[in-house]
Amino acid sequence: MPHKTRVTPRKQPKQDRSKMTVDAILTAAAHILTEDGYDTASTNRIAERAGVSIGSLYQYFPNKEAIMTALRERHIDEMAEIVEAAVNQTAQQPIEVALHELVKACVAAHRIDPTLHQVLDEQVPRLNQSSAEAKIILLLREFLVQRHDRIQVQNLELTVFILERTIESLVHAAVIEHPEFLQENQLEEEMTRLLLSFLIRQV
Amino acid sequence: MPHKTRVTPRKQPKQDRSKMTVDAILTAAAHILTEDGYDTASTNRIAERAGVSIGSLYQYFPNKEAIMTALRERHIDEMAEIVEAAVNQTAQQPIEVALHELVKACVAAHRIDPTLHQVLDEQVPRLNQSSAEAKIILLLREFLVQRHDRIQVQNLELTVFILERTIESLVHAAVIEHPEFLQENQLEEEMTRLLLSFLIRQV
DNA sequence: CTACAATATGAGTTATAGCTCACATTATTC
DNA sequence: GAATAATGTGAGCTATAACTCATATTGTAG
């Protein structure tokens, strides 16, 4: 459902010191969320932990929701970088190899900060769309398009949707709730098998 | 992360009128969440919408979180009933048919109240484990065990995990964000194909 | 019909949390 | 070095929201 609260910055940091202030605020927010959960993450506490004044915080973030949105984007951007690197590195490889590397990259991405990831998912309200997630969708579409000769795709958007949702949800749940499935690459192997048997052209 | 706030009822309703009070409170909460989102769902507003006093609300729910937990359980229980009916009705059918019916049942379950489902997922803090979700896991394990002669399973728990996460996340995302994929049973067909090719023994 | 149990009530308390804004400090430009 | 722009400050305001508790009402059992 569309949400109207402004989350774009009140003003953009121009000097190094203000860029560092913004970064300190987001890092402080991440630490508090990770250590004590969303309930304790008041804006006063975030500012104090960042070592800045509450007024500084509100210079760059119009409201608390804007802080959480910026933190979520930063976190997903970091994850997308790992996925993008994997997709680029395996661009010339056959899909069997590339898909396995893709899955492993997603596991690595989720392991950047699994506790923060869990709190962002389970406790922090999600009130607007993420542009960082859209980037991952584009990566996966490119991944499939590069291999259109090997795979059967009738509806590209539907296939991208299935690929992204399946990988994200399995990796997410495994890293956060069932790390035992990740021992000896069990889940990575099964996921690769699941998706290969779905994607590769049946003859 | 373990959470300590009590969410079990302060006391159990015994008479019909108190059971109706509890039901009215949960229904009022669902309506407010669906119409205006979690931010506006104050306990005073929920009580008013339910037509009861704030003191009545706190007789049965120790805190706001307990209301949200009870509502989530009620919602997932309703969904689990549809899935259970489908699993039972197709118990004697081959996996090709049963899996397709299972996927369709999950779509139907998500269509009970998709807006409430979305708000519960995206806005309402999730601070404790759901016993209703565990019920669905048991259903899916039974679904697989009944067909062990047709499918290849090395690690039953891992396969149940993959089945549940894959179905839940794809159906959830489709019903809430991409209903276009559900036209002409596109997604149901693709999901059935994805999971069949993964489950059925390769020879 | 009375006593007791179950249930209901809502004004008021408590406890912050989100955010503002008038003023101070620092960096940059000329 | 002064003027301007950028940045930083924190006491205090505002606005609820979560929850309590002393009292009232209703249902049930004997």
Short mmCIF file of C-alpha atoms (C1' of nucleotides) in Angstrom, two decimals:
data_model
loop_
_atom_site.label_atom_id
_atom_site.label_comp_id
_atom_site.label_asym_id
_atom_site.label_seq_id
_atom_site.Cartn_x
_atom_site.Cartn_y
_atom_site.Cartn_z
CA MET A 1 0.00 0.00 0.00
CA PRO A 2 1.38 3.41 -0.95
CA HIS A 3 2.87 5.36 1.93
CA LYS A 4 3.23 9.09 2.04
CA THR A 5 5.84 9.91 4.65
CA ARG A 6 8.85 11.65 3.18
CA VAL A 7 12.06 9.68 3.50
CA THR A 8 14.28 11.61 1.11
CA PRO A 9 16.99 13.62 2.87
CA ARG A 10 16.19 17.12 4.08
CA LYS A 11 19.55 18.12 2.68
CA GLN A 12 22.50 16.31 1.08
CA PRO A 13 25.83 16.24 2.91
CA LYS A 14 28.38 18.24 0.93
CA GLN A 15 31.51 18.37 3.07
CA ASP A 16 33.43 15.35 4.32
CA ARG A 17 32.41 15.98 7.90
CA SER A 18 28.73 15.87 7.10
CA LYS A 19 29.16 12.72 4.99
CA MET A 20 30.90 11.15 7.97
CA THR A 21 28.03 12.28 10.18
CA VAL A 22 25.49 10.54 7.98
CA ASP A 23 27.61 7.41 7.90
CA ALA A 24 28.05 7.46 11.68
CA ILE A 25 24.28 7.76 12.15
CA LEU A 26 23.56 4.76 9.91
CA THR A 27 26.30 2.69 11.53
CA ALA A 28 25.01 3.56 14.99
CA ALA A 29 21.50 2.59 13.95
CA ALA A 30 22.79 -0.74 12.63
CA HIS A 31 24.61 -1.46 15.87
CA ILE A 32 21.63 -0.66 18.08
CA LEU A 33 19.27 -2.74 15.94
CA THR A 34 21.70 -5.64 15.98
CA GLU A 35 22.39 -5.51 19.68
CA ASP A 36 19.03 -4.59 21.21
CA GLY A 37 16.35 -4.67 18.52
CA TYR A 38 14.10 -2.07 16.92
CA ASP A 39 12.14 -1.27 20.07
CA THR A 40 15.14 0.36 21.71
CA ALA A 41 16.28 2.21 18.60
CA SER A 42 14.97 5.69 19.49
CA THR A 43 16.35 8.57 17.44
CA ASN A 44 17.84 10.13 20.57
CA ARG A 45 19.69 6.89 21.28
CA ILE A 46 20.93 6.58 17.70
CA ALA A 47 22.28 10.14 17.75
CA GLU A 48 23.99 9.59 21.09
CA ARG A 49 25.56 6.34 19.87
CA ALA A 50 26.72 8.11 16.70
CA GLY A 51 28.31 10.83 18.79
CA VAL A 52 26.27 13.59 17.19
CA SER A 53 23.46 15.81 18.33
CA ILE A 54 19.83 14.95 17.73
CA GLY A 55 19.60 18.14 15.67
CA SER A 56 22.34 16.90 13.34
CA LEU A 57 20.45 13.67 12.83
CA TYR A 58 17.33 15.57 11.81
CA GLN A 59 19.29 17.77 9.43
CA TYR A 60 19.85 14.81 7.13
CA PHE A 61 16.89 12.57 7.96
CA PRO A 62 13.39 14.08 8.04
CA ASN A 63 12.16 11.34 10.36
CA LYS A 64 13.00 7.99 11.92
CA GLU A 65 11.54 6.06 9.02
CA ALA A 66 14.02 7.80 6.69
CA ILE A 67 16.90 6.47 8.78
CA MET A 68 15.59 2.93 8.58
CA THR A 69 15.01 3.26 4.84
CA ALA A 70 18.54 4.55 4.25
CA LEU A 71 19.99 1.77 6.39
CA ARG A 72 18.03 -0.88 4.52
CA GLU A 73 19.18 0.50 1.16
CA ARG A 74 22.81 0.61 2.31
CA HIS A 75 22.58 -2.98 3.54
CA ILE A 76 20.98 -4.30 0.34
CA ASP A 77 23.44 -2.32 -1.79
CA GLU A 78 26.30 -4.08 -0.03
CA MET A 79 24.65 -7.44 -0.71
CA ALA A 80 24.00 -6.53 -4.35
CA GLU A 81 27.68 -5.76 -4.85
CA ILE A 82 28.60 -9.34 -3.97
CA VAL A 83 25.93 -10.74 -6.27
CA GLU A 84 26.99 -8.39 -9.08
CA ALA A 85 30.63 -9.45 -8.73
CA ALA A 86 29.63 -13.11 -9.00
CA VAL A 87 27.44 -12.53 -12.02
CA ASN A 88 30.21 -10.61 -13.76
CA GLN A 89 32.90 -13.15 -12.90
CA THR A 90 30.91 -16.06 -14.29
CA ALA A 91 29.56 -14.31 -17.36
CA GLN A 92 31.40 -16.65 -19.73
CA GLN A 93 30.77 -19.83 -17.75
CA PRO A 94 28.08 -22.42 -18.50
CA ILE A 95 24.91 -22.09 -16.50
CA GLU A 96 25.69 -25.12 -14.31
CA VAL A 97 28.78 -23.40 -12.95
CA ALA A 98 27.37 -19.89 -12.98
CA LEU A 99 24.21 -20.80 -11.11
CA HIS A 100 26.15 -22.56 -8.39
CA GLU A 101 28.39 -19.50 -8.02
CA LEU A 102 25.32 -17.27 -7.95
CA VAL A 103 23.79 -19.24 -5.10
CA LYS A 104 27.05 -19.18 -3.17
CA ALA A 105 27.31 -15.42 -3.72
CA CYS A 106 23.83 -14.97 -2.29
CA VAL A 107 24.81 -16.98 0.77
CA ALA A 108 27.90 -14.80 1.18
CA ALA A 109 25.76 -11.68 0.76
CA HIS A 110 23.39 -12.79 3.50
CA ARG A 111 26.35 -13.46 5.77
CA ILE A 112 27.52 -9.82 5.65
CA ASP A 113 25.42 -9.04 8.73
CA PRO A 114 22.76 -11.71 9.28
CA THR A 115 21.51 -10.27 12.55
CA LEU A 116 20.94 -6.85 11.06
CA HIS A 117 19.29 -8.53 8.09
CA GLN A 118 16.96 -10.43 10.38
CA VAL A 119 15.97 -7.37 12.40
CA LEU A 120 15.38 -5.31 9.24
CA ASP A 121 13.15 -8.10 7.95
CA GLU A 122 11.23 -8.96 11.11
CA GLN A 123 11.05 -5.84 13.22
CA VAL A 124 11.61 -2.71 11.14
CA PRO A 125 8.48 -1.59 9.26
CA ARG A 126 8.79 -1.76 5.49
CA LEU A 127 6.76 1.08 4.08
CA ASN A 128 8.27 1.76 0.68
CA GLN A 129 9.85 -0.03 -2.27
CA SER A 130 13.55 -0.71 -2.37
CA SER A 131 15.56 0.43 -5.39
CA ALA A 132 18.46 -1.81 -4.34
CA GLU A 133 16.26 -4.89 -4.73
CA ALA A 134 15.38 -3.74 -8.24
CA LYS A 135 19.09 -3.80 -9.04
CA ILE A 136 19.31 -7.47 -8.11
CA ILE A 137 16.34 -8.21 -10.36
CA LEU A 138 18.20 -6.60 -13.27
CA LEU A 139 21.28 -8.69 -12.50
CA LEU A 140 19.29 -11.89 -12.58
CA ARG A 141 17.52 -10.93 -15.80
CA GLU A 142 20.92 -10.35 -17.40
CA PHE A 143 22.10 -13.69 -15.99
CA LEU A 144 19.25 -15.46 -17.82
CA VAL A 145 19.43 -13.46 -21.05
CA GLN A 146 23.11 -14.29 -21.44
CA ARG A 147 22.18 -17.96 -21.51
CA HIS A 148 19.01 -17.95 -23.55
CA ASP A 149 20.42 -20.62 -25.86
CA ARG A 150 20.71 -23.14 -23.03
CA ILE A 151 17.51 -22.52 -21.14
CA GLN A 152 13.80 -22.60 -21.93
CA VAL A 153 12.02 -19.39 -21.09
CA GLN A 154 8.52 -18.59 -22.26
CA ASN A 155 7.97 -15.65 -19.94
CA LEU A 156 11.23 -13.97 -18.98
CA GLU A 157 9.74 -11.77 -16.25
CA LEU A 158 8.03 -14.75 -14.64
CA THR A 159 11.23 -16.76 -14.73
CA VAL A 160 13.27 -13.92 -13.23
CA PHE A 161 10.63 -13.61 -10.52
CA ILE A 162 10.83 -17.35 -9.71
CA LEU A 163 14.63 -17.30 -9.72
CA GLU A 164 14.93 -14.25 -7.45
CA ARG A 165 12.23 -15.21 -4.95
CA THR A 166 13.39 -18.83 -4.69
CA ILE A 167 17.06 -17.99 -4.15
CA GLU A 168 16.38 -15.09 -1.80
CA SER A 169 13.94 -16.89 0.45
CA LEU A 170 15.86 -20.16 0.73
CA VAL A 171 19.19 -18.46 1.41
CA HIS A 172 17.60 -15.96 3.78
CA ALA A 173 15.86 -18.64 5.85
CA ALA A 174 18.92 -20.88 5.88
CA VAL A 175 21.43 -18.23 6.96
CA ILE A 176 19.13 -16.86 9.65
CA GLU A 177 17.22 -19.88 10.97
CA HIS A 178 18.78 -23.07 9.57
CA PRO A 179 22.53 -22.71 9.19
CA GLU A 180 22.80 -26.49 9.55
CA PHE A 181 21.50 -26.83 5.97
CA LEU A 182 24.50 -24.88 4.76
CA GLN A 183 27.05 -27.37 6.07
CA GLU A 184 29.01 -29.16 3.35
CA ASN A 185 27.20 -27.01 0.77
CA GLN A 186 24.10 -29.21 1.07
CA LEU A 187 21.62 -26.45 0.39
CA GLU A 188 23.72 -24.82 -2.31
CA GLU A 189 23.87 -28.17 -4.16
CA GLU A 190 20.14 -28.80 -3.80
CA MET A 191 19.23 -25.27 -4.84
CA THR A 192 21.45 -25.51 -7.88
CA ARG A 193 19.82 -28.82 -8.80
CA LEU A 194 16.32 -27.40 -8.21
CA LEU A 195 16.89 -24.42 -10.47
CA LEU A 196 18.95 -26.17 -13.16
CA SER A 197 16.31 -28.85 -13.64
CA PHE A 198 13.74 -26.07 -13.97
CA LEU A 199 15.70 -23.82 -16.30
CA ILE A 200 17.59 -26.11 -18.64
CA ARG A 201 15.72 -26.99 -21.79
CA GLN A 202 14.07 -30.41 -21.57
CA VAL A 203 14.66 -32.54 -24.64
CA MET B 1 16.72 -13.55 18.67
CA PRO B 2 14.79 -14.69 21.74
CA HIS B 3 12.28 -12.19 23.02
CA LYS B 4 10.99 -12.04 26.55
CA THR B 5 7.75 -10.07 26.54
CA ARG B 6 4.82 -12.16 27.65
CA VAL B 7 2.20 -12.69 24.97
CA THR B 8 0.16 -15.49 26.56
CA PRO B 9 -3.29 -14.35 27.72
CA ARG B 10 -3.67 -12.85 31.18
CA LYS B 11 -6.77 -14.99 31.51
CA GLN B 12 -8.75 -17.31 29.22
CA PRO B 13 -12.28 -16.35 28.23
CA LYS B 14 -14.75 -18.82 29.72
CA GLN B 15 -18.22 -17.48 28.92
CA ASP B 16 -19.56 -16.86 25.42
CA ARG B 17 -19.54 -13.12 25.94
CA SER B 18 -15.86 -13.01 26.80
CA LYS B 19 -15.03 -15.25 23.85
CA MET B 20 -16.95 -12.86 21.65
CA THR B 21 -15.03 -9.97 23.23
CA VAL B 22 -11.70 -11.55 22.33
CA ASP B 23 -12.91 -12.26 18.81
CA ALA B 24 -14.17 -8.70 18.41
CA ILE B 25 -10.81 -7.32 19.53
CA LEU B 26 -8.89 -9.43 16.99
CA THR B 27 -11.32 -8.61 14.20
CA ALA B 28 -11.11 -4.90 15.01
CA ALA B 29 -7.32 -5.11 14.97
CA ALA B 30 -7.42 -6.83 11.58
CA HIS B 31 -9.67 -4.15 10.15
CA ILE B 32 -7.56 -1.27 11.39
CA LEU B 33 -4.35 -2.87 10.14
CA THR B 34 -5.91 -3.53 6.76
CA GLU B 35 -7.44 -0.08 6.37
CA ASP B 36 -4.84 2.24 7.89
CA GLY B 37 -1.70 0.26 8.71
CA TYR B 38 0.14 -0.62 11.88
CA ASP B 39 1.09 2.94 12.81
CA THR B 40 -2.52 3.86 13.51
CA ALA B 41 -3.36 0.65 15.35
CA SER B 42 -3.18 1.96 18.92
CA THR B 43 -4.73 -0.24 21.61
CA ASN B 44 -7.22 2.50 22.47
CA ARG B 45 -8.34 2.61 18.84
CA ILE B 46 -8.61 -1.17 18.60
CA ALA B 47 -10.77 -1.32 21.73
CA GLU B 48 -12.99 1.48 20.46
CA ARG B 49 -13.40 -0.20 17.08
CA ALA B 50 -14.23 -3.49 18.83
CA GLY B 51 -16.86 -1.73 20.88
CA VAL B 52 -15.26 -2.69 24.19
CA SER B 53 -13.40 -0.81 26.90
CA ILE B 54 -9.63 -0.54 26.96
CA GLY B 55 -9.74 -2.36 30.29
CA SER B 56 -11.50 -5.34 28.68
CA LEU B 57 -8.82 -5.51 26.04
CA TYR B 58 -6.12 -5.67 28.71
CA GLN B 59 -7.97 -8.37 30.62
CA TYR B 60 -7.21 -10.86 27.87
CA PHE B 61 -4.06 -9.43 26.29
CA PRO B 62 -1.16 -8.44 28.54
CA ASN B 63 0.16 -5.99 25.94
CA LYS B 64 -0.18 -4.82 22.36
CA GLU B 65 2.32 -7.36 21.11
CA ALA B 66 0.09 -10.14 22.46
CA ILE B 67 -2.78 -8.87 20.31
CA MET B 68 -0.61 -8.88 17.18
CA THR B 69 0.69 -12.35 17.99
CA ALA B 70 -2.82 -13.73 18.49
CA LEU B 71 -3.99 -12.12 15.26
CA ARG B 72 -1.06 -13.56 13.32
CA GLU B 73 -1.73 -17.05 14.72
CA ARG B 74 -5.42 -16.79 13.87
CA HIS B 75 -4.62 -15.70 10.33
CA ILE B 76 -2.05 -18.47 9.72
CA ASP B 77 -4.39 -21.06 11.27
CA GLU B 78 -7.04 -20.09 8.73
CA MET B 79 -4.50 -20.47 5.95
CA ALA B 80 -3.28 -23.81 7.31
CA GLU B 81 -6.84 -25.15 7.26
CA ILE B 82 -7.03 -24.66 3.50
CA VAL B 83 -3.66 -26.30 2.98
CA GLU B 84 -4.59 -29.20 5.26
CA ALA B 85 -7.84 -29.78 3.38
CA ALA B 86 -5.96 -29.92 0.09
CA VAL B 87 -3.33 -32.31 1.44
CA ASN B 88 -6.03 -34.60 2.81
CA GLN B 89 -8.15 -34.50 -0.34
CA THR B 90 -5.23 -35.47 -2.57
CA ALA B 91 -3.71 -38.06 -0.29
CA GLN B 92 -4.35 -40.89 -2.75
CA GLN B 93 -3.44 -38.92 -5.86
CA PRO B 94 -0.10 -39.10 -7.70
CA ILE B 95 2.37 -36.40 -6.84
CA GLU B 96 1.87 -34.58 -10.16
CA VAL B 97 -1.76 -33.92 -9.32
CA ALA B 98 -1.28 -33.48 -5.58
CA LEU B 99 1.51 -30.95 -5.92
CA HIS B 100 -0.51 -28.85 -8.32
CA GLU B 101 -3.44 -28.89 -5.90
CA LEU B 102 -1.10 -28.02 -3.05
CA VAL B 103 0.17 -24.95 -4.89
CA LYS B 104 -3.36 -23.87 -5.73
CA ALA B 105 -4.38 -24.33 -2.11
CA CYS B 106 -1.53 -22.08 -1.01
CA VAL B 107 -2.67 -19.43 -3.48
CA ALA B 108 -6.20 -19.70 -2.11
CA ALA B 109 -4.85 -19.47 1.45
CA HIS B 110 -2.98 -16.27 0.65
CA ARG B 111 -6.12 -14.82 -0.90
CA ILE B 112 -8.06 -15.09 2.37
CA ASP B 113 -6.98 -11.57 3.32
CA PRO B 114 -3.95 -10.50 1.29
CA THR B 115 -3.84 -6.97 2.66
CA LEU B 116 -3.81 -8.14 6.26
CA HIS B 117 -1.18 -10.69 5.29
CA GLN B 118 0.97 -7.97 3.77
CA VAL B 119 0.70 -5.67 6.77
CA LEU B 120 1.47 -8.49 9.19
CA ASP B 121 4.55 -9.31 7.13
CA GLU B 122 5.84 -5.83 6.42
CA GLN B 123 4.76 -3.62 9.30
CA VAL B 124 3.95 -5.63 12.39
CA PRO B 125 7.04 -6.65 14.37
CA ARG B 126 7.65 -10.39 14.48
CA LEU B 127 9.20 -11.16 17.80
CA ASN B 128 8.38 -14.79 18.45
CA GLN B 129 7.99 -18.12 16.64
CA SER B 130 4.68 -19.15 15.16
CA SER B 131 3.22 -22.52 16.08
CA ALA B 132 0.79 -22.28 13.15
CA GLU B 133 3.69 -22.24 10.70
CA ALA B 134 5.06 -25.39 12.34
CA LYS B 135 1.74 -27.06 11.52
CA ILE B 136 2.22 -26.35 7.82
CA ILE B 137 5.72 -27.83 8.00
CA LEU B 138 4.22 -31.06 9.40
CA LEU B 139 1.65 -31.13 6.61
CA LEU B 140 4.33 -30.85 3.96
CA ARG B 141 6.48 -33.51 5.58
CA GLU B 142 3.49 -35.86 5.53
CA PHE B 143 2.88 -34.91 1.89
CA LEU B 144 6.40 -36.06 0.99
CA VAL B 145 6.48 -39.15 3.20
CA GLN B 146 3.30 -40.45 1.59
CA ARG B 147 5.08 -40.42 -1.75
CA HIS B 148 8.51 -41.63 -0.82
CA ASP B 149 8.35 -44.31 -3.52
CA ARG B 150 8.06 -41.73 -6.30
CA ILE B 151 10.51 -39.10 -5.13
CA GLN B 152 14.18 -38.97 -4.31
CA VAL B 153 14.92 -37.63 -0.86
CA GLN B 154 18.29 -37.88 0.79
CA ASN B 155 17.59 -35.41 3.57
CA LEU B 156 13.88 -35.20 4.38
CA GLU B 157 14.14 -32.10 6.58
CA LEU B 158 16.11 -30.23 3.94
CA THR B 159 13.60 -31.17 1.27
CA VAL B 160 10.65 -30.11 3.44
CA PHE B 161 12.47 -26.82 4.07
CA ILE B 162 12.99 -26.23 0.33
CA LEU B 163 9.39 -27.16 -0.49
CA GLU B 164 7.86 -24.91 2.17
CA ARG B 165 10.08 -21.87 1.62
CA THR B 166 9.79 -22.05 -2.16
CA ILE B 167 6.02 -22.37 -2.24
CA GLU B 168 5.41 -19.82 0.51
CA SER B 169 7.66 -17.11 -0.88
CA LEU B 170 6.57 -17.41 -4.51
CA VAL B 171 2.86 -17.50 -3.70
CA HIS B 172 3.21 -14.73 -1.14
CA ALA B 173 5.04 -12.40 -3.53
CA ALA B 174 2.67 -13.19 -6.40
CA VAL B 175 -0.58 -12.66 -4.52
CA ILE B 176 0.65 -9.44 -2.90
CA GLU B 177 2.88 -7.81 -5.53
CA HIS B 178 2.50 -9.65 -8.84
CA PRO B 179 -1.04 -10.94 -9.32
CA GLU B 180 -0.46 -10.78 -13.08
CA PHE B 181 1.67 -13.94 -12.76
CA LEU B 182 -1.37 -15.79 -11.43
CA GLN B 183 -3.46 -15.21 -14.55
CA GLU B 184 -4.26 -18.40 -16.47
CA ASN B 185 -2.49 -20.37 -13.74
CA GLN B 186 0.90 -19.41 -15.19
CA LEU B 187 2.73 -19.36 -11.88
CA GLU B 188 0.95 -22.45 -10.54
CA GLU B 189 2.04 -24.39 -13.63
CA GLU B 190 5.62 -23.14 -13.44
CA MET B 191 5.88 -23.80 -9.70
CA THR B 192 4.52 -27.32 -10.16
CA ARG B 193 7.06 -27.93 -12.91
CA LEU B 194 9.91 -26.46 -10.79
CA LEU B 195 9.15 -28.68 -7.81
CA LEU B 196 8.25 -31.84 -9.72
CA SER B 197 11.47 -31.78 -11.67
CA PHE B 198 13.31 -31.38 -8.39
CA LEU B 199 11.43 -34.03 -6.43
CA ILE B 200 10.73 -36.85 -8.86
CA ARG B 201 13.42 -39.45 -9.02
CA GLN B 202 15.71 -38.99 -11.98
CA VAL B 203 16.38 -42.18 -13.86
"C1'" DC C 1 -33.16 -14.37 45.63
"C1'" DT C 2 -28.47 -13.98 47.19
"C1'" DA C 3 -23.66 -14.65 46.97
"C1'" DC C 4 -19.92 -15.25 44.30
"C1'" DA C 5 -17.43 -15.45 39.95
"C1'" DA C 6 -16.71 -13.61 35.65
"C1'" DT C 7 -16.61 -9.80 32.99
"C1'" DA C 8 -16.66 -4.92 31.78
"C1'" DT C 9 -15.39 -0.02 32.38
"C1'" DG C 10 -12.82 4.48 31.19
"C1'" DA C 11 -10.55 8.38 33.45
"C1'" DG C 12 -6.19 8.96 34.48
"C1'" DT C 13 -1.19 7.83 35.03
"C1'" DT C 14 3.15 7.15 33.26
"C1'" DA C 15 6.65 7.24 30.33
"C1'" DT C 16 8.67 8.28 26.82
"C1'" DA C 17 9.83 9.16 21.73
"C1'" DG C 18 9.86 11.96 17.78
"C1'" DC C 19 11.02 16.16 16.41
"C1'" DT C 20 11.91 21.52 16.51
"C1'" DC C 21 14.46 25.71 16.45
"C1'" DA C 22 17.18 29.52 18.15
"C1'" DC C 23 21.77 29.78 18.67
"C1'" DA C 24 26.84 28.25 18.28
"C1'" DT C 25 30.79 26.53 15.71
"C1'" DT C 26 33.53 25.39 11.73
"C1'" DA C 27 34.79 25.40 6.78
"C1'" DT C 28 35.21 27.87 2.59
"C1'" DT C 29 35.54 31.66 -0.48
"C1'" DC C 30 37.00 36.11 -1.81
"C1'" DG D 1 40.68 38.63 7.92
"C1'" DA D 2 35.84 39.00 7.12
"C1'" DA D 3 31.65 37.40 5.26
"C1'" DT D 4 28.99 33.67 4.03
"C1'" DA D 5 27.70 28.94 3.83
"C1'" DA D 6 27.62 24.63 5.86
"C1'" DT D 7 27.24 22.14 9.77
"C1'" DG D 8 26.39 21.11 14.61
"C1'" DT D 9 23.83 21.58 19.08
"C1'" DG D 10 20.60 20.00 22.99
"C1'" DA D 11 16.98 21.77 26.00
"C1'" DG D 12 12.51 21.61 25.56
"C1'" DC D 13 7.97 21.02 23.25
"C1'" DT D 14 4.36 18.20 21.75
"C1'" DA D 15 1.71 14.57 21.29
"C1'" DT D 16 0.43 10.63 22.15
"C1'" DA D 17 0.26 5.48 23.30
"C1'" DA D 18 0.51 1.74 26.42
"C1'" DC D 19 -1.37 0.28 30.29
"C1'" DT D 20 -3.56 0.43 35.29
"C1'" DC D 21 -6.97 -0.08 38.76
"C1'" DA D 22 -10.85 1.02 41.66
"C1'" DT D 23 -15.40 0.41 40.72
"C1'" DA D 24 -19.62 -1.26 38.20
"C1'" DT D 25 -22.29 -4.74 35.76
"C1'" DT D 26 -23.73 -9.28 34.37
"C1'" DG D 27 -23.91 -14.40 34.55
"C1'" DT D 28 -24.11 -18.55 37.24
"C1'" DA D 29 -24.72 -21.66 41.02
"C1'" DG D 30 -26.99 -23.03 45.06
#
